[in-house]
Amino acid sequence: MDIIVCIKQVPDTTEVKIDPVTNTLIRQGVPSIVNPFDKNALEAALQLKEQHGGKVTVLSMGPPQAKDALKECLAMGADEAVLMSDRAFGGADTLATSRTLAAGIRKLGHYDLLICGKQAIDGDTAQVGPEIAEALDIPQVTYAAKLEISGDSKVRIEREHEEGYEVVETTLPLMVTVVKSINEPRLPTVKGTMKANRKEIPMLTAADIDVDLDSIGLKGSPTQVHRIFTPKQRVQGQLIQADSPREAVAQLMNKLAEAKLI
Amino acid sequence: MQFQLSEEQKMVQKMVRDFATKEVAKGLAERDEHEVFSRELTNQMGELGLMGICFPEEYGGADGDVLSYILAIEELSKVDDGLGITLSASVSLCAWPIFAYGNDAQKKKYLLDLVEGTKLGAFGLTEPNAGTDAASQQTVAVLEGDHYVLNGSKIFITNAGEAETYIVFAMTDKSKGTKGISAFIVEKDTPGFTFGKKEHKLGINTSITMELIFQDVKVPKENMLGKEGDGFKIAMSTLDGGRIGVAAQALGIAQAALDHAVKYSKERTQFGKPIAVNQAIGFMLADMATKVDAARLLIYRAAWLKDQGQPYSKEAAMAKMYASDIAMEVTVDAVQIFGGYGYTREYPVERLMRNAKITQIYEGTNQVQRMVISGAVLK
Amino acid sequence: MAVIIKKEDCVGCGACVGVCPFGAISMENDVAVIGDGCTACGACLDDVCPANAIYREAEEKKVAMNKAEYHDVWVYLEQMDGQARSVGYELLGQGRRLADELKQKVAAVIIGDQVAELAVSAIASGADKVYLVEGPEYRHFTTDAYSIAFVDLVNTYKPTAILMGATNDGRDLAPRIAGRVGTGLCADCTDLGIDEKTGLVAWTRPAFGGNIMATIFCPEHRPQMGTVRPKVFKRPETDDARQGEVIRVSSKVRQEQIRTKFVEMLRVCGASCNLEEAEIIVSGGRGMGKPENFQLIEDLACTLNASVGASRAAVDAGWKPALHQVGQTGKTVGPKIYFACGISGAIQHLAGMSSSDIIIAVNKDPDAPIFKMADYGIVGDVMEVLPILNEEFKKVLQD
């Protein structure tokens, strides 16, 4: 089974802080990581490969330094990694990004399954996976918490839903996005790490793929960021430190009543 | 002069850091409190290849360098230095002497499992009456036919009880002093080889320390490491390498204490401002940071020398002595910065302070390190 | 559209370097340089540069489509088993507001099997028109059937904007539609408006784990699309006297076009894990100590008819299933009242619940970050406080 996993290198948003004076994002010292959900996607792919054989290729679009993220995926056990990097790809919104990645996937050739993380933690859009599937005209199942593929390529997925888990059956080829609870991504081994470091990561540029340059990058992005601002910070409310828990609760109930919340 | 880690070293460092923060940190306070050695974690370290970083691929290793291995101990020790010393004891003190002095048969039989981490190793040199004075070994080995018979005991042995493979030193010829000491590879379940009580220690409670007891233990002749009388030489060269490991443990402790202190002093507010803005705290942090960096440079240099195949005995002693001394100082300062909270088990710095002390003692006390260094300086 | 630094004006102060959310600006020879990581997001534009050396380059865009053909604001009224989700009505209220500003009409889109009666409530909630697509093939949501039906409507009736709930199915469906139509889509919005100057829909959404907000336009493509988080907006008052037009559109989906098959819904936890649509959520964290203690959380939730949430620590420890997890890697919620019990308030958690109206926190550590967010905080042991809290709420509710 040939599986392509799309990954993104993202700033670790949990390390991002807001400068209280200038009210801007402090980006310095924030490490770049593999988007956490994409690691779940890779783990799912590696497990399927262990069951069915085949090849796992990780694909990413980003600046040259995104190679570090791809190396980490190789260290975890991916067979191949490909980076799509070109100034022409820059400034892309989700639609332009998905067109670029879809063109990259077509270039890679045969695949049975495409797996993505449910969303990237920097943008949190959850759109690129479905938009790739649309561009490739393959079916999709999003928010997979369980993914089983039988020998005859029958797919059974439990997808997260407001009401519980929706069980879906389908066939390959397919695009699946996965949630965190689907698995626990493995840690890379020392040997895997060293092998990954020594492995060549091929780079695809705009010239290497079959795509209309007007449909990708900034030019091909229908959406445009008009303004970025820091949200109103919540201010600390009232802290109740009473002698006894009963007293504390009583104070809370009074305050809630005063605020007409109860 | 190159002050930057290679791509490969950085990747190993990150990989171990992820393992330490994700897996090792889980339940650490409880393991420390209840003195629990986690075999699960050492097995996992084996699976991830941490036991084999600097051994050749033919023995199951990753063919990395010593510095990568030292980075691994440092990263582990930033979270749980008890596990750091467990790794160091198995790799530096057991696997390494077999790699350096063992014959092919011994390497095949013992090294492979140690490198792959399916077995754990330990090192038995210290005796109740032979600590720094290794020459007054009372454990004896007498050749009887095709095996040696060992009698005696070893104390304060890291990984004892858990380890499957032991490097044990014993007198084969008392008349020759240090030249009469020989080294043996002893398997855990050999008849007559038992363990004394588990030590309850001030710190490094996630590592295990016990006494080794030998009563008429028959060790096959082919398990002698090197030749008869090579023991002291093997012990000393092994300890040279082990010292870089202990130094890395101390560095990890010190770095962790510094990190905690920096974070806390920015968060803790007194008189309406973070305590970090007080120069009294800021200067303490400056001293701590400088010491940690100086220790790091000494350690990385010693590891680099070993990688280059150059003599490193003096440099390893310097690194171990300095790193452990400053680990003690930095952790004491960290507790001070945390104030009353720092003295409680709610915060990690008291554990770091307790753990730092041992690094000044084992693998040769810092007084012994000064003997080694002054010996080299005065040569 | 690219962001450019005018080299000769740059004073080399470095103010822009730290501002870039993507770390794409660096200093080279005392001049700021924009690297490959730039996404033209504009974070460095607003008053960041003291020398005004950073500007956005205007670029000729090919006119993508005839925008004048597109009119009306559409709202997707998502339903499940014939029940419309509340977010659909919430968005009808917003659709109404936007359409009024644009002096256009609001239409609801309803797709399902035997769901015609929902058209009545859509009109009562503000819709002028309802596009209704019915058929057994829409009994359960499938990406293929629903996207084919929706795209057909878009191509036929050409709306200027589409609002959809940022539900699991909404976020599954919207990008397929946007991709097929070739238009922009803005995910997970928390604020909507009409830009006075351009008349464009201004979609505002959090990014970077809620650390920044971005307002996004879709200037040249139609329809302008966005998904909007449930519970951000109030459900409008209904007016049963309102009149509207129901336009039935025949289904054009062929069975073989539906490539995934709904098998069943595993309702593993009933309503108590439907956090996205909950009015009240009671969440527990590491401070609960052990799984048995979560009963106290369940008890309070039961009293308040609330859903049960959990922090990542509690889920990782196996105390609660993943469906209950609130936070960056779990669910994003916005209830009226959020109780955080024994939750210290790691940034991952805060990212998932900071848009709650009222936050009430109980934690024994007075320095816990959760208190910096909470409207009301009790410093105390959750094990002692929760039973009393439950007792008091019971009393209040009885009265």
PDB file of N, CA, C and O in Angstrom, chain B residues 7 39 60-61 76 96 109 111 140 144 252 298 315:
ATOM      1  N   GLU B   7      24.630  18.605  12.513  1.00  0.00           N
ATOM      2  CA  GLU B   7      23.210  18.337  12.237  1.00  0.00           C
ATOM      3  C   GLU B   7      22.774  17.050  12.956  1.00  0.00           C
ATOM      4  O   GLU B   7      21.735  16.993  13.589  1.00  0.00           O
ATOM      5  N   ARG B  39      12.133  -0.331  34.924  1.00  0.00           N
ATOM      6  CA  ARG B  39      12.716  -1.190  33.888  1.00  0.00           C
ATOM      7  C   ARG B  39      12.057  -0.908  32.542  1.00  0.00           C
ATOM      8  O   ARG B  39      12.663  -1.060  31.489  1.00  0.00           O
ATOM      9  N   GLY B  60      25.437  -3.682  16.699  1.00  0.00           N
ATOM     10  CA  GLY B  60      24.065  -3.232  16.922  1.00  0.00           C
ATOM     11  C   GLY B  60      23.953  -1.751  17.236  1.00  0.00           C
ATOM     12  O   GLY B  60      22.874  -1.259  17.574  1.00  0.00           O
ATOM     13  N   GLY B  61      25.050  -1.038  17.171  1.00  0.00           N
ATOM     14  CA  GLY B  61      25.039   0.383  17.518  1.00  0.00           C
ATOM     15  C   GLY B  61      24.636   1.262  16.351  1.00  0.00           C
ATOM     16  O   GLY B  61      24.348   0.781  15.256  1.00  0.00           O
ATOM     17  N   LEU B  76      18.608  13.503  29.059  1.00  0.00           N
ATOM     18  CA  LEU B  76      17.883  12.654  30.010  1.00  0.00           C
ATOM     19  C   LEU B  76      17.972  13.243  31.406  1.00  0.00           C
ATOM     20  O   LEU B  76      16.991  13.293  32.149  1.00  0.00           O
ATOM     21  N   TRP B  96      31.197  -0.397  27.391  1.00  0.00           N
ATOM     22  CA  TRP B  96      32.440   0.139  26.817  1.00  0.00           C
ATOM     23  C   TRP B  96      33.674  -0.727  27.107  1.00  0.00           C
ATOM     24  O   TRP B  96      34.412  -1.052  26.183  1.00  0.00           O
ATOM     25  N   LYS B 109      28.837 -12.385  22.730  1.00  0.00           N
ATOM     26  CA  LYS B 109      27.965 -12.917  23.773  1.00  0.00           C
ATOM     27  C   LYS B 109      27.359 -11.806  24.645  1.00  0.00           C
ATOM     28  O   LYS B 109      26.202 -11.914  25.055  1.00  0.00           O
ATOM     29  N   LEU B 111      28.228  -7.961  24.408  1.00  0.00           N
ATOM     30  CA  LEU B 111      28.116  -6.567  23.971  1.00  0.00           C
ATOM     31  C   LEU B 111      26.818  -6.282  23.211  1.00  0.00           C
ATOM     32  O   LEU B 111      26.151  -5.278  23.443  1.00  0.00           O
ATOM     33  N   VAL B 140      38.518 -11.711  45.932  1.00  0.00           N
ATOM     34  CA  VAL B 140      39.585 -12.500  45.326  1.00  0.00           C
ATOM     35  C   VAL B 140      39.013 -13.457  44.287  1.00  0.00           C
ATOM     36  O   VAL B 140      37.863 -13.884  44.369  1.00  0.00           O
ATOM     37  N   GLU B 144      40.617 -22.256  39.361  1.00  0.00           N
ATOM     38  CA  GLU B 144      40.442 -23.678  39.647  1.00  0.00           C
ATOM     39  C   GLU B 144      39.998 -24.361  38.371  1.00  0.00           C
ATOM     40  O   GLU B 144      38.829 -24.312  38.002  1.00  0.00           O
ATOM     41  N   GLY B 252      23.244  18.189  33.171  1.00  0.00           N
ATOM     42  CA  GLY B 252      21.788  18.121  33.001  1.00  0.00           C
ATOM     43  C   GLY B 252      21.073  18.651  34.234  1.00  0.00           C
ATOM     44  O   GLY B 252      20.124  19.433  34.142  1.00  0.00           O
ATOM     45  N   LEU B 298      33.695  22.340  28.924  1.00  0.00           N
ATOM     46  CA  LEU B 298      34.672  21.356  29.391  1.00  0.00           C
ATOM     47  C   LEU B 298      34.241  19.932  29.012  1.00  0.00           C
ATOM     48  O   LEU B 298      35.041  19.118  28.570  1.00  0.00           O
ATOM     49  N   GLU B 315      41.244  15.857  31.021  1.00  0.00           N
ATOM     50  CA  GLU B 315      40.107  16.692  30.627  1.00  0.00           C
ATOM     51  C   GLU B 315      38.789  16.112  31.153  1.00  0.00           C
ATOM     52  O   GLU B 315      37.878  16.849  31.529  1.00  0.00           O
TER      53      GLU B 315
END
